[in-house]
Amino acid sequence: VGMLNTAKIPANVDVVVAPSQVHAATVKASLRADVRVSGQDVWKQGNGAFTGETSAEMLKDLGAEFTLVGHSERREKGETNEIVAKKAAYALEKGLGVIACIGETKETREANQTVAYITEQLNAYAAEIKDWTNVVIAYEPIWAIGTGLTASPDQAQEVHASIRAWLNEKVSPEAADKTRVIYGGSVGAKNAPELSQKEDIDGFLVGGASLKPDFLQIINAQNPTANVGGAVNVAINGFGRIGRLVLRAAATNPLINIVAINDPFISTTYMEYMLEYDTVHGKFAGSLSHDDKHIFVNGKPIRVFNEMNPANIKWG
């Protein structure tokens, strides 16, 4: 939340976050107004004796404006195309935007049946949805979710073009022109710029990378050289108790990125020891290691200098 609140978000980019339902109200209250909140799932009808489910009405009460439906992790639990489509239709009826997920397995991809598979999913949605104005289609190849694998930009574009063609034929030319079709599947800062240049890719459904500073680069994928805001790079001069306190505080703060430490009297070996067995602030709870030029805090490298005069350092 803090990272997004300080980020530079282009005027032509819509950012929607989908926290767990129990945290949705807190996230909504804490976020800047131009970042909207989505549910991760929704039930297929209204309030009632449906233990553990979240209705569209409940999501509206929490301040959500969207909901995901049909995510692969929900389909793995046995949700059929028909159930997913009913969820989408009810959420739309109650005024939520719907991010309708589709995607194929690795076996389907290898059998060259991707388009046929996702067309079946889309047809199920079309049987229930009458107005596509507030629908976003999210193509997430299941084989690329959380695996580090990703569809190549050309593979993703091919599927997105087929979705656009389906919209034109089965819904309307207007829906084909206006419905956003977004890609999800190990999207990161490195592949987002090239993916974003494809004609039929209108955005991204981001998983793990949304919890990292890389998310700001994904938001700015069409302008990768922009200053995206977010975390501030900080260097520490002096590794006494104040310097160590700053480093500890920054270790759990996504808005502060410690990039360097300078102390002319302390080696990386002793820095690690001082941080781990700190008699002032207590034993460090994370992981620590070092080499000749860095100390690694929770796996992150921090450059160490031993200059008497900090002016001699090219901080970067």
PDB file of C-alpha atoms in Angstrom:
ATOM      1  CA  VAL A   1       0.000   0.000   0.000  1.00  0.00           C
ATOM      2  CA  GLY A   2       2.733   2.431   0.936  1.00  0.00           C
ATOM      3  CA  MET A   3       4.609   1.637  -2.255  1.00  0.00           C
ATOM      4  CA  LEU A   4       1.563   2.292  -4.436  1.00  0.00           C
ATOM      5  CA  ASN A   5       0.663   5.463  -2.575  1.00  0.00           C
ATOM      6  CA  THR A   6       4.013   7.002  -3.553  1.00  0.00           C
ATOM      7  CA  ALA A   7       4.142   5.546  -7.075  1.00  0.00           C
ATOM      8  CA  LYS A   8       3.877   7.463 -10.315  1.00  0.00           C
ATOM      9  CA  ILE A   9       0.916   5.970 -12.164  1.00  0.00           C
ATOM     10  CA  PRO A  10       0.325   7.101 -15.773  1.00  0.00           C
ATOM     11  CA  ALA A  11      -3.030   8.742 -16.419  1.00  0.00           C
ATOM     12  CA  ASN A  12      -3.908   6.096 -19.022  1.00  0.00           C
ATOM     13  CA  VAL A  13      -3.272   3.155 -16.672  1.00  0.00           C
ATOM     14  CA  ASP A  14      -5.888   1.671 -14.334  1.00  0.00           C
ATOM     15  CA  VAL A  15      -4.485  -0.118 -11.283  1.00  0.00           C
ATOM     16  CA  VAL A  16      -6.693  -2.594  -9.425  1.00  0.00           C
ATOM     17  CA  VAL A  17      -5.454  -4.627  -6.444  1.00  0.00           C
ATOM     18  CA  ALA A  18      -7.042  -7.814  -5.130  1.00  0.00           C
ATOM     19  CA  PRO A  19      -6.185  -8.377  -1.452  1.00  0.00           C
ATOM     20  CA  SER A  20      -7.661 -11.205   0.552  1.00  0.00           C
ATOM     21  CA  GLN A  21     -11.253 -10.518   1.524  1.00  0.00           C
ATOM     22  CA  VAL A  22     -10.407 -10.106   5.217  1.00  0.00           C
ATOM     23  CA  HIS A  23      -7.975  -7.298   4.371  1.00  0.00           C
ATOM     24  CA  ALA A  24      -9.985  -5.612   1.615  1.00  0.00           C
ATOM     25  CA  ALA A  25     -11.598  -2.918   3.770  1.00  0.00           C
ATOM     26  CA  THR A  26      -8.280  -1.962   5.379  1.00  0.00           C
ATOM     27  CA  VAL A  27      -6.556  -1.806   2.000  1.00  0.00           C
ATOM     28  CA  LYS A  28      -9.397   0.271   0.564  1.00  0.00           C
ATOM     29  CA  ALA A  29      -9.175   2.750   3.446  1.00  0.00           C
ATOM     30  CA  SER A  30      -5.390   3.029   3.154  1.00  0.00           C
ATOM     31  CA  LEU A  31      -4.964   3.298  -0.614  1.00  0.00           C
ATOM     32  CA  ARG A  32      -4.948   6.427  -2.738  1.00  0.00           C
ATOM     33  CA  ALA A  33      -8.285   7.049  -4.443  1.00  0.00           C
ATOM     34  CA  ASP A  34      -7.160   6.241  -7.995  1.00  0.00           C
ATOM     35  CA  VAL A  35      -6.167   2.655  -7.125  1.00  0.00           C
ATOM     36  CA  ARG A  36      -9.227   0.439  -6.981  1.00  0.00           C
ATOM     37  CA  VAL A  37      -9.893  -2.729  -5.008  1.00  0.00           C
ATOM     38  CA  SER A  38     -11.097  -6.105  -6.265  1.00  0.00           C
ATOM     39  CA  GLY A  39     -12.271  -9.279  -4.612  1.00  0.00           C
ATOM     40  CA  GLN A  40     -10.321 -12.461  -5.313  1.00  0.00           C
ATOM     41  CA  ASP A  41     -13.542 -14.407  -5.848  1.00  0.00           C
ATOM     42  CA  VAL A  42     -17.298 -14.032  -5.389  1.00  0.00           C
ATOM     43  CA  TRP A  43     -20.286 -16.289  -4.819  1.00  0.00           C
ATOM     44  CA  LYS A  44     -22.820 -16.971  -7.595  1.00  0.00           C
ATOM     45  CA  GLN A  45     -25.837 -15.542  -5.757  1.00  0.00           C
ATOM     46  CA  GLY A  46     -26.771 -13.188  -2.941  1.00  0.00           C
ATOM     47  CA  ASN A  47     -26.487 -13.341   0.825  1.00  0.00           C
ATOM     48  CA  GLY A  48     -27.722 -16.518   2.446  1.00  0.00           C
ATOM     49  CA  ALA A  49     -26.692 -19.769   4.091  1.00  0.00           C
ATOM     50  CA  PHE A  50     -23.452 -20.162   2.142  1.00  0.00           C
ATOM     51  CA  THR A  51     -20.842 -20.613   4.855  1.00  0.00           C
ATOM     52  CA  GLY A  52     -17.444 -19.269   3.896  1.00  0.00           C
ATOM     53  CA  GLU A  53     -18.552 -17.601   0.663  1.00  0.00           C
ATOM     54  CA  THR A  54     -18.398 -13.884  -0.136  1.00  0.00           C
ATOM     55  CA  SER A  55     -21.315 -12.377  -2.029  1.00  0.00           C
ATOM     56  CA  ALA A  56     -21.180  -9.480  -4.454  1.00  0.00           C
ATOM     57  CA  GLU A  57     -23.150  -7.450  -1.920  1.00  0.00           C
ATOM     58  CA  MET A  58     -20.470  -8.077   0.711  1.00  0.00           C
ATOM     59  CA  LEU A  59     -17.716  -7.015  -1.669  1.00  0.00           C
ATOM     60  CA  LYS A  60     -19.615  -3.823  -2.432  1.00  0.00           C
ATOM     61  CA  ASP A  61     -19.934  -3.158   1.297  1.00  0.00           C
ATOM     62  CA  LEU A  62     -16.145  -3.527   1.605  1.00  0.00           C
ATOM     63  CA  GLY A  63     -15.631  -0.885  -1.074  1.00  0.00           C
ATOM     64  CA  ALA A  64     -14.583  -3.243  -3.862  1.00  0.00           C
ATOM     65  CA  GLU A  65     -15.318  -2.209  -7.441  1.00  0.00           C
ATOM     66  CA  PHE A  66     -14.208  -5.426  -9.166  1.00  0.00           C
ATOM     67  CA  THR A  67     -13.927  -9.121  -8.542  1.00  0.00           C
ATOM     68  CA  LEU A  68     -11.920 -11.909 -10.081  1.00  0.00           C
ATOM     69  CA  VAL A  69     -13.813 -14.982 -11.235  1.00  0.00           C
ATOM     70  CA  GLY A  70     -12.511 -18.214 -12.695  1.00  0.00           C
ATOM     71  CA  HIS A  71      -8.930 -17.890 -11.507  1.00  0.00           C
ATOM     72  CA  SER A  72      -7.033 -21.117 -12.134  1.00  0.00           C
ATOM     73  CA  GLU A  73      -6.596 -21.693  -8.398  1.00  0.00           C
ATOM     74  CA  ARG A  74     -10.388 -21.612  -7.996  1.00  0.00           C
ATOM     75  CA  ARG A  75     -10.922 -23.894 -10.979  1.00  0.00           C
ATOM     76  CA  GLU A  76      -8.474 -26.365  -9.405  1.00  0.00           C
ATOM     77  CA  LYS A  77     -10.954 -26.682  -6.534  1.00  0.00           C
ATOM     78  CA  GLY A  78     -13.605 -27.992  -8.912  1.00  0.00           C
ATOM     79  CA  GLU A  79     -15.316 -24.844 -10.157  1.00  0.00           C
ATOM     80  CA  THR A  80     -16.745 -25.549 -13.603  1.00  0.00           C
ATOM     81  CA  ASN A  81     -17.092 -23.137 -16.499  1.00  0.00           C
ATOM     82  CA  GLU A  82     -20.805 -22.907 -15.716  1.00  0.00           C
ATOM     83  CA  ILE A  83     -20.293 -22.024 -12.030  1.00  0.00           C
ATOM     84  CA  VAL A  84     -17.683 -19.417 -12.912  1.00  0.00           C
ATOM     85  CA  ALA A  85     -19.985 -17.849 -15.494  1.00  0.00           C
ATOM     86  CA  LYS A  86     -22.867 -17.613 -13.006  1.00  0.00           C
ATOM     87  CA  LYS A  87     -20.538 -15.879 -10.543  1.00  0.00           C
ATOM     88  CA  ALA A  88     -19.566 -13.367 -13.218  1.00  0.00           C
ATOM     89  CA  ALA A  89     -23.156 -12.649 -14.216  1.00  0.00           C
ATOM     90  CA  TYR A  90     -24.346 -12.118 -10.641  1.00  0.00           C
ATOM     91  CA  ALA A  91     -21.432  -9.827  -9.796  1.00  0.00           C
ATOM     92  CA  LEU A  92     -22.124  -7.728 -12.896  1.00  0.00           C
ATOM     93  CA  GLU A  93     -25.818  -7.554 -11.997  1.00  0.00           C
ATOM     94  CA  LYS A  94     -24.869  -6.127  -8.590  1.00  0.00           C
ATOM     95  CA  GLY A  95     -22.617  -3.453 -10.054  1.00  0.00           C
ATOM     96  CA  LEU A  96     -19.158  -4.976  -9.791  1.00  0.00           C
ATOM     97  CA  GLY A  97     -16.708  -5.058 -12.653  1.00  0.00           C
ATOM     98  CA  VAL A  98     -15.584  -8.591 -13.443  1.00  0.00           C
ATOM     99  CA  ILE A  99     -12.098  -9.817 -14.315  1.00  0.00           C
ATOM    100  CA  ALA A 100     -13.019 -13.052 -16.073  1.00  0.00           C
ATOM    101  CA  CYS A 101     -10.105 -15.496 -16.094  1.00  0.00           C
ATOM    102  CA  ILE A 102      -9.458 -18.112 -18.747  1.00  0.00           C
ATOM    103  CA  GLY A 103      -6.434 -20.239 -19.595  1.00  0.00           C
ATOM    104  CA  GLU A 104      -5.161 -23.621 -20.696  1.00  0.00           C
ATOM    105  CA  THR A 105      -3.081 -26.356 -19.114  1.00  0.00           C
ATOM    106  CA  LYS A 106       0.347 -27.398 -20.340  1.00  0.00           C
ATOM    107  CA  GLU A 107      -1.140 -30.569 -21.836  1.00  0.00           C
ATOM    108  CA  THR A 108      -3.691 -28.540 -23.783  1.00  0.00           C
ATOM    109  CA  ARG A 109      -0.987 -26.209 -25.086  1.00  0.00           C
ATOM    110  CA  GLU A 110       1.213 -29.128 -26.178  1.00  0.00           C
ATOM    111  CA  ALA A 111      -1.762 -30.715 -27.970  1.00  0.00           C
ATOM    112  CA  ASN A 112      -2.306 -27.462 -29.934  1.00  0.00           C
ATOM    113  CA  GLN A 113      -5.801 -27.129 -28.450  1.00  0.00           C
ATOM    114  CA  THR A 114      -5.368 -23.772 -26.695  1.00  0.00           C
ATOM    115  CA  VAL A 115      -7.874 -21.800 -28.770  1.00  0.00           C
ATOM    116  CA  ALA A 116     -10.499 -24.553 -28.603  1.00  0.00           C
ATOM    117  CA  TYR A 117     -10.054 -24.816 -24.824  1.00  0.00           C
ATOM    118  CA  ILE A 118     -10.388 -21.116 -24.064  1.00  0.00           C
ATOM    119  CA  THR A 119     -13.258 -20.768 -26.555  1.00  0.00           C
ATOM    120  CA  GLU A 120     -15.206 -23.283 -24.465  1.00  0.00           C
ATOM    121  CA  GLN A 121     -14.535 -21.140 -21.385  1.00  0.00           C
ATOM    122  CA  LEU A 122     -15.575 -17.975 -23.218  1.00  0.00           C
ATOM    123  CA  ASN A 123     -18.769 -19.591 -24.517  1.00  0.00           C
ATOM    124  CA  ALA A 124     -19.750 -20.431 -20.936  1.00  0.00           C
ATOM    125  CA  TYR A 125     -19.332 -16.781 -19.950  1.00  0.00           C
ATOM    126  CA  ALA A 126     -21.371 -15.673 -22.973  1.00  0.00           C
ATOM    127  CA  ALA A 127     -24.240 -17.958 -21.969  1.00  0.00           C
ATOM    128  CA  GLU A 128     -24.688 -15.945 -18.751  1.00  0.00           C
ATOM    129  CA  ILE A 129     -23.328 -12.440 -19.445  1.00  0.00           C
ATOM    130  CA  LYS A 130     -25.606 -10.122 -21.390  1.00  0.00           C
ATOM    131  CA  ASP A 131     -23.673  -6.857 -21.088  1.00  0.00           C
ATOM    132  CA  TRP A 132     -19.877  -6.938 -21.488  1.00  0.00           C
ATOM    133  CA  THR A 133     -19.303  -3.259 -20.696  1.00  0.00           C
ATOM    134  CA  ASN A 134     -17.729  -3.958 -17.292  1.00  0.00           C
ATOM    135  CA  VAL A 135     -15.914  -7.180 -18.171  1.00  0.00           C
ATOM    136  CA  VAL A 136     -12.139  -7.544 -18.397  1.00  0.00           C
ATOM    137  CA  ILE A 137     -10.885 -10.849 -19.831  1.00  0.00           C
ATOM    138  CA  ALA A 138      -7.705 -12.168 -18.228  1.00  0.00           C
ATOM    139  CA  TYR A 139      -5.815 -14.816 -20.180  1.00  0.00           C
ATOM    140  CA  GLU A 140      -3.591 -16.728 -17.769  1.00  0.00           C
ATOM    141  CA  PRO A 141      -1.933 -19.834 -19.218  1.00  0.00           C
ATOM    142  CA  ILE A 142      -1.991 -22.200 -16.260  1.00  0.00           C
ATOM    143  CA  TRP A 143       1.398 -23.652 -17.132  1.00  0.00           C
ATOM    144  CA  ALA A 144       2.973 -20.192 -16.717  1.00  0.00           C
ATOM    145  CA  ILE A 145       1.519 -19.239 -13.326  1.00  0.00           C
ATOM    146  CA  GLY A 146       4.120 -19.144 -10.579  1.00  0.00           C
ATOM    147  CA  THR A 147       6.436 -21.418 -12.564  1.00  0.00           C
ATOM    148  CA  GLY A 148       8.831 -18.834 -13.949  1.00  0.00           C
ATOM    149  CA  LEU A 149       7.698 -19.908 -17.418  1.00  0.00           C
ATOM    150  CA  THR A 150       5.879 -17.401 -19.555  1.00  0.00           C
ATOM    151  CA  ALA A 151       4.238 -17.355 -22.929  1.00  0.00           C
ATOM    152  CA  SER A 152       6.411 -15.539 -25.418  1.00  0.00           C
ATOM    153  CA  PRO A 153       5.025 -12.166 -26.529  1.00  0.00           C
ATOM    154  CA  ASP A 154       4.068 -13.735 -29.868  1.00  0.00           C
ATOM    155  CA  GLN A 155       2.339 -16.700 -28.189  1.00  0.00           C
ATOM    156  CA  ALA A 156       0.403 -14.360 -25.904  1.00  0.00           C
ATOM    157  CA  GLN A 157      -0.558 -12.083 -28.787  1.00  0.00           C
ATOM    158  CA  GLU A 158      -1.804 -15.048 -30.821  1.00  0.00           C
ATOM    159  CA  VAL A 159      -4.196 -16.088 -28.057  1.00  0.00           C
ATOM    160  CA  HIS A 160      -5.284 -12.517 -27.339  1.00  0.00           C
ATOM    161  CA  ALA A 161      -6.048 -11.997 -31.026  1.00  0.00           C
ATOM    162  CA  SER A 162      -8.227 -15.114 -30.984  1.00  0.00           C
ATOM    163  CA  ILE A 163     -10.091 -13.762 -27.948  1.00  0.00           C
ATOM    164  CA  ARG A 164     -10.647 -10.471 -29.763  1.00  0.00           C
ATOM    165  CA  ALA A 165     -11.950 -12.364 -32.799  1.00  0.00           C
ATOM    166  CA  TRP A 166     -14.286 -14.365 -30.570  1.00  0.00           C
ATOM    167  CA  LEU A 167     -15.671 -11.163 -29.049  1.00  0.00           C
ATOM    168  CA  ASN A 168     -16.261  -9.733 -32.514  1.00  0.00           C
ATOM    169  CA  GLU A 169     -18.139 -12.832 -33.659  1.00  0.00           C
ATOM    170  CA  LYS A 170     -20.009 -13.915 -30.521  1.00  0.00           C
ATOM    171  CA  VAL A 171     -20.668 -10.628 -28.706  1.00  0.00           C
ATOM    172  CA  SER A 172     -20.297  -7.576 -30.952  1.00  0.00           C
ATOM    173  CA  PRO A 173     -17.715  -5.550 -32.884  1.00  0.00           C
ATOM    174  CA  GLU A 174     -18.074  -2.869 -30.201  1.00  0.00           C
ATOM    175  CA  ALA A 175     -17.228  -5.360 -27.453  1.00  0.00           C
ATOM    176  CA  ALA A 176     -14.221  -6.557 -29.447  1.00  0.00           C
ATOM    177  CA  ASP A 177     -13.008  -2.977 -29.691  1.00  0.00           C
ATOM    178  CA  LYS A 178     -13.635  -1.914 -26.090  1.00  0.00           C
ATOM    179  CA  THR A 179     -13.187  -5.011 -23.907  1.00  0.00           C
ATOM    180  CA  ARG A 180      -9.798  -5.102 -22.250  1.00  0.00           C
ATOM    181  CA  VAL A 181      -7.931  -8.380 -22.621  1.00  0.00           C
ATOM    182  CA  ILE A 182      -5.076  -8.675 -20.144  1.00  0.00           C
ATOM    183  CA  TYR A 183      -2.284 -11.238 -19.771  1.00  0.00           C
ATOM    184  CA  GLY A 184      -1.298 -13.114 -16.615  1.00  0.00           C
ATOM    185  CA  GLY A 185       1.415 -15.706 -16.257  1.00  0.00           C
ATOM    186  CA  SER A 186       4.732 -14.909 -14.553  1.00  0.00           C
ATOM    187  CA  VAL A 187       4.573 -11.267 -15.615  1.00  0.00           C
ATOM    188  CA  GLY A 188       7.552  -9.296 -14.331  1.00  0.00           C
ATOM    189  CA  ALA A 189       9.470  -6.093 -14.883  1.00  0.00           C
ATOM    190  CA  LYS A 190      11.656  -7.719 -17.542  1.00  0.00           C
ATOM    191  CA  ASN A 191       8.971  -9.093 -19.865  1.00  0.00           C
ATOM    192  CA  ALA A 192       6.186  -6.550 -19.299  1.00  0.00           C
ATOM    193  CA  PRO A 193       7.533  -3.857 -21.699  1.00  0.00           C
ATOM    194  CA  GLU A 194       7.679  -6.211 -24.701  1.00  0.00           C
ATOM    195  CA  LEU A 195       4.344  -7.834 -23.875  1.00  0.00           C
ATOM    196  CA  SER A 196       2.714  -4.410 -23.542  1.00  0.00           C
ATOM    197  CA  GLN A 197       3.665  -3.512 -27.110  1.00  0.00           C
ATOM    198  CA  LYS A 198       1.497  -6.255 -28.582  1.00  0.00           C
ATOM    199  CA  GLU A 199      -1.657  -5.013 -30.283  1.00  0.00           C
ATOM    200  CA  ASP A 200      -4.175  -7.094 -28.361  1.00  0.00           C
ATOM    201  CA  ILE A 201      -2.570  -7.085 -24.898  1.00  0.00           C
ATOM    202  CA  ASP A 202      -4.254  -4.329 -22.884  1.00  0.00           C
ATOM    203  CA  GLY A 203      -2.656  -4.925 -19.492  1.00  0.00           C
ATOM    204  CA  PHE A 204      -1.620  -7.549 -16.982  1.00  0.00           C
ATOM    205  CA  LEU A 205      -2.933  -9.778 -14.222  1.00  0.00           C
ATOM    206  CA  VAL A 206       0.088  -9.740 -11.922  1.00  0.00           C
ATOM    207  CA  GLY A 207       0.733 -12.300  -9.203  1.00  0.00           C
ATOM    208  CA  GLY A 208       3.857 -12.458  -7.052  1.00  0.00           C
ATOM    209  CA  ALA A 209       5.498  -9.461  -8.700  1.00  0.00           C
ATOM    210  CA  SER A 210       2.687  -7.223  -7.426  1.00  0.00           C
ATOM    211  CA  LEU A 211       4.162  -7.543  -3.924  1.00  0.00           C
ATOM    212  CA  LYS A 212       7.582  -6.267  -5.008  1.00  0.00           C
ATOM    213  CA  PRO A 213       8.941  -2.893  -6.164  1.00  0.00           C
ATOM    214  CA  ASP A 214       8.998  -4.418  -9.671  1.00  0.00           C
ATOM    215  CA  PHE A 215       5.232  -3.829  -9.734  1.00  0.00           C
ATOM    216  CA  LEU A 216       5.841  -0.125 -10.308  1.00  0.00           C
ATOM    217  CA  GLN A 217       7.900  -0.933 -13.394  1.00  0.00           C
ATOM    218  CA  ILE A 218       5.108  -3.177 -14.668  1.00  0.00           C
ATOM    219  CA  ILE A 219       2.616  -0.347 -14.180  1.00  0.00           C
ATOM    220  CA  ASN A 220       4.924   1.839 -16.271  1.00  0.00           C
ATOM    221  CA  ALA A 221       5.722  -0.910 -18.802  1.00  0.00           C
ATOM    222  CA  GLN A 222       5.025   1.317 -21.803  1.00  0.00           C
ATOM    223  CA  ASN A 223       7.441   3.937 -20.510  1.00  0.00           C
ATOM    224  CA  PRO A 224      10.255   1.813 -19.015  1.00  0.00           C
ATOM    225  CA  THR A 225      12.681   4.733 -18.599  1.00  0.00           C
ATOM    226  CA  ALA A 226      10.260   6.738 -16.449  1.00  0.00           C
ATOM    227  CA  ASN A 227      10.884   7.565 -12.812  1.00  0.00           C
ATOM    228  CA  VAL A 228       8.243   5.275 -11.335  1.00  0.00           C
ATOM    229  CA  GLY A 229       8.411   6.551  -7.776  1.00  0.00           C
ATOM    230  CA  GLY A 230       8.147   4.016  -5.010  1.00  0.00           C
ATOM    231  CA  ALA A 231      11.125   3.024  -2.892  1.00  0.00           C
ATOM    232  CA  VAL A 232      13.774   5.643  -2.135  1.00  0.00           C
ATOM    233  CA  ASN A 233      17.409   4.554  -2.456  1.00  0.00           C
ATOM    234  CA  VAL A 234      19.324   5.365   0.724  1.00  0.00           C
ATOM    235  CA  ALA A 235      23.004   5.097   1.672  1.00  0.00           C
ATOM    236  CA  ILE A 236      24.163   4.959   5.292  1.00  0.00           C
ATOM    237  CA  ASN A 237      27.317   6.787   6.364  1.00  0.00           C
ATOM    238  CA  GLY A 238      28.593   5.274   9.608  1.00  0.00           C
ATOM    239  CA  PHE A 239      27.609   1.885  11.021  1.00  0.00           C
ATOM    240  CA  GLY A 240      27.168   2.885  14.647  1.00  0.00           C
ATOM    241  CA  ARG A 241      23.928   2.345  16.536  1.00  0.00           C
ATOM    242  CA  ILE A 242      22.008   4.885  14.401  1.00  0.00           C
ATOM    243  CA  GLY A 243      23.242   3.361  11.152  1.00  0.00           C
ATOM    244  CA  ARG A 244      22.303  -0.124  12.323  1.00  0.00           C
ATOM    245  CA  LEU A 245      18.880   1.084  13.439  1.00  0.00           C
ATOM    246  CA  VAL A 246      18.224   2.622  10.009  1.00  0.00           C
ATOM    247  CA  LEU A 247      19.220  -0.629   8.311  1.00  0.00           C
ATOM    248  CA  ARG A 248      16.934  -2.678  10.566  1.00  0.00           C
ATOM    249  CA  ALA A 249      13.984  -0.354   9.977  1.00  0.00           C
ATOM    250  CA  ALA A 250      14.518  -0.388   6.223  1.00  0.00           C
ATOM    251  CA  ALA A 251      14.669  -4.194   6.087  1.00  0.00           C
ATOM    252  CA  THR A 252      10.888  -4.376   6.588  1.00  0.00           C
ATOM    253  CA  ASN A 253       9.923  -1.143   4.827  1.00  0.00           C
ATOM    254  CA  PRO A 254       9.271  -1.430   1.058  1.00  0.00           C
ATOM    255  CA  LEU A 255       9.599   2.343   0.676  1.00  0.00           C
ATOM    256  CA  ILE A 256      13.285   2.401   1.717  1.00  0.00           C
ATOM    257  CA  ASN A 257      15.972   0.606  -0.264  1.00  0.00           C
ATOM    258  CA  ILE A 258      19.402   0.593   1.406  1.00  0.00           C
ATOM    259  CA  VAL A 259      21.948   0.421  -1.414  1.00  0.00           C
ATOM    260  CA  ALA A 260      25.256   1.229   0.330  1.00  0.00           C
ATOM    261  CA  ILE A 261      26.992   1.613   3.693  1.00  0.00           C
ATOM    262  CA  ASN A 262      30.176   3.562   4.332  1.00  0.00           C
ATOM    263  CA  ASP A 263      32.317   3.170   7.425  1.00  0.00           C
ATOM    264  CA  PRO A 264      36.108   3.577   7.235  1.00  0.00           C
ATOM    265  CA  PHE A 265      36.729   1.457  10.324  1.00  0.00           C
ATOM    266  CA  ILE A 266      34.462  -1.574   9.908  1.00  0.00           C
ATOM    267  CA  SER A 267      34.947  -4.504   7.521  1.00  0.00           C
ATOM    268  CA  THR A 268      32.092  -6.463   5.977  1.00  0.00           C
ATOM    269  CA  THR A 269      32.939  -9.374   8.293  1.00  0.00           C
ATOM    270  CA  TYR A 270      32.519  -7.251  11.398  1.00  0.00           C
ATOM    271  CA  MET A 271      29.445  -5.480   9.978  1.00  0.00           C
ATOM    272  CA  GLU A 272      27.711  -8.822   9.720  1.00  0.00           C
ATOM    273  CA  TYR A 273      28.722  -9.679  13.289  1.00  0.00           C
ATOM    274  CA  MET A 274      27.616  -6.279  14.651  1.00  0.00           C
ATOM    275  CA  LEU A 275      24.230  -6.509  12.969  1.00  0.00           C
ATOM    276  CA  GLU A 276      23.562 -10.093  13.994  1.00  0.00           C
ATOM    277  CA  TYR A 277      24.629  -9.734  17.635  1.00  0.00           C
ATOM    278  CA  ASP A 278      23.619  -6.125  18.226  1.00  0.00           C
ATOM    279  CA  THR A 279      23.883  -5.319  21.947  1.00  0.00           C
ATOM    280  CA  VAL A 280      21.809  -2.147  21.479  1.00  0.00           C
ATOM    281  CA  HIS A 281      18.955  -3.324  19.249  1.00  0.00           C
ATOM    282  CA  GLY A 282      18.998  -7.075  19.869  1.00  0.00           C
ATOM    283  CA  LYS A 283      19.804 -10.083  17.718  1.00  0.00           C
ATOM    284  CA  PHE A 284      18.886  -9.670  14.041  1.00  0.00           C
ATOM    285  CA  ALA A 285      16.030 -11.980  13.059  1.00  0.00           C
ATOM    286  CA  GLY A 286      16.729 -12.223   9.319  1.00  0.00           C
ATOM    287  CA  SER A 287      19.470 -13.835   7.249  1.00  0.00           C
ATOM    288  CA  LEU A 288      22.943 -12.287   6.977  1.00  0.00           C
ATOM    289  CA  SER A 289      26.107 -12.999   5.002  1.00  0.00           C
ATOM    290  CA  HIS A 290      28.937 -11.052   3.378  1.00  0.00           C
ATOM    291  CA  ASP A 291      31.731 -10.991   0.832  1.00  0.00           C
ATOM    292  CA  ASP A 292      34.646  -8.574   0.441  1.00  0.00           C
ATOM    293  CA  LYS A 293      32.498  -5.723  -0.906  1.00  0.00           C
ATOM    294  CA  HIS A 294      28.949  -6.440   0.261  1.00  0.00           C
ATOM    295  CA  ILE A 295      26.826  -7.353   3.202  1.00  0.00           C
ATOM    296  CA  PHE A 296      23.748  -9.410   2.300  1.00  0.00           C
ATOM    297  CA  VAL A 297      20.638  -8.687   4.366  1.00  0.00           C
ATOM    298  CA  ASN A 298      17.806 -11.153   3.791  1.00  0.00           C
ATOM    299  CA  GLY A 299      19.543 -12.060   0.536  1.00  0.00           C
ATOM    300  CA  LYS A 300      19.772  -8.478  -0.727  1.00  0.00           C
ATOM    301  CA  PRO A 301      23.280  -7.158  -1.519  1.00  0.00           C
ATOM    302  CA  ILE A 302      24.327  -3.825   0.017  1.00  0.00           C
ATOM    303  CA  ARG A 303      27.581  -2.289  -1.218  1.00  0.00           C
ATOM    304  CA  VAL A 304      30.090  -1.489   1.534  1.00  0.00           C
ATOM    305  CA  PHE A 305      32.684   1.296   1.312  1.00  0.00           C
ATOM    306  CA  ASN A 306      35.544   2.158   3.688  1.00  0.00           C
ATOM    307  CA  GLU A 307      36.207   5.779   2.728  1.00  0.00           C
ATOM    308  CA  MET A 308      37.384   8.383   5.228  1.00  0.00           C
ATOM    309  CA  ASN A 309      35.797  11.075   3.050  1.00  0.00           C
ATOM    310  CA  PRO A 310      32.276  10.170   1.847  1.00  0.00           C
ATOM    311  CA  ALA A 311      32.649  12.741  -0.934  1.00  0.00           C
ATOM    312  CA  ASN A 312      34.984  10.303  -2.679  1.00  0.00           C
ATOM    313  CA  ILE A 313      32.188   7.767  -3.123  1.00  0.00           C
ATOM    314  CA  LYS A 314      30.128   7.697  -6.316  1.00  0.00           C
ATOM    315  CA  TRP A 315      26.870   6.896  -4.585  1.00  0.00           C
ATOM    316  CA  GLY A 316      24.999   6.488  -7.891  1.00  0.00           C
TER     317      GLY A 316
END
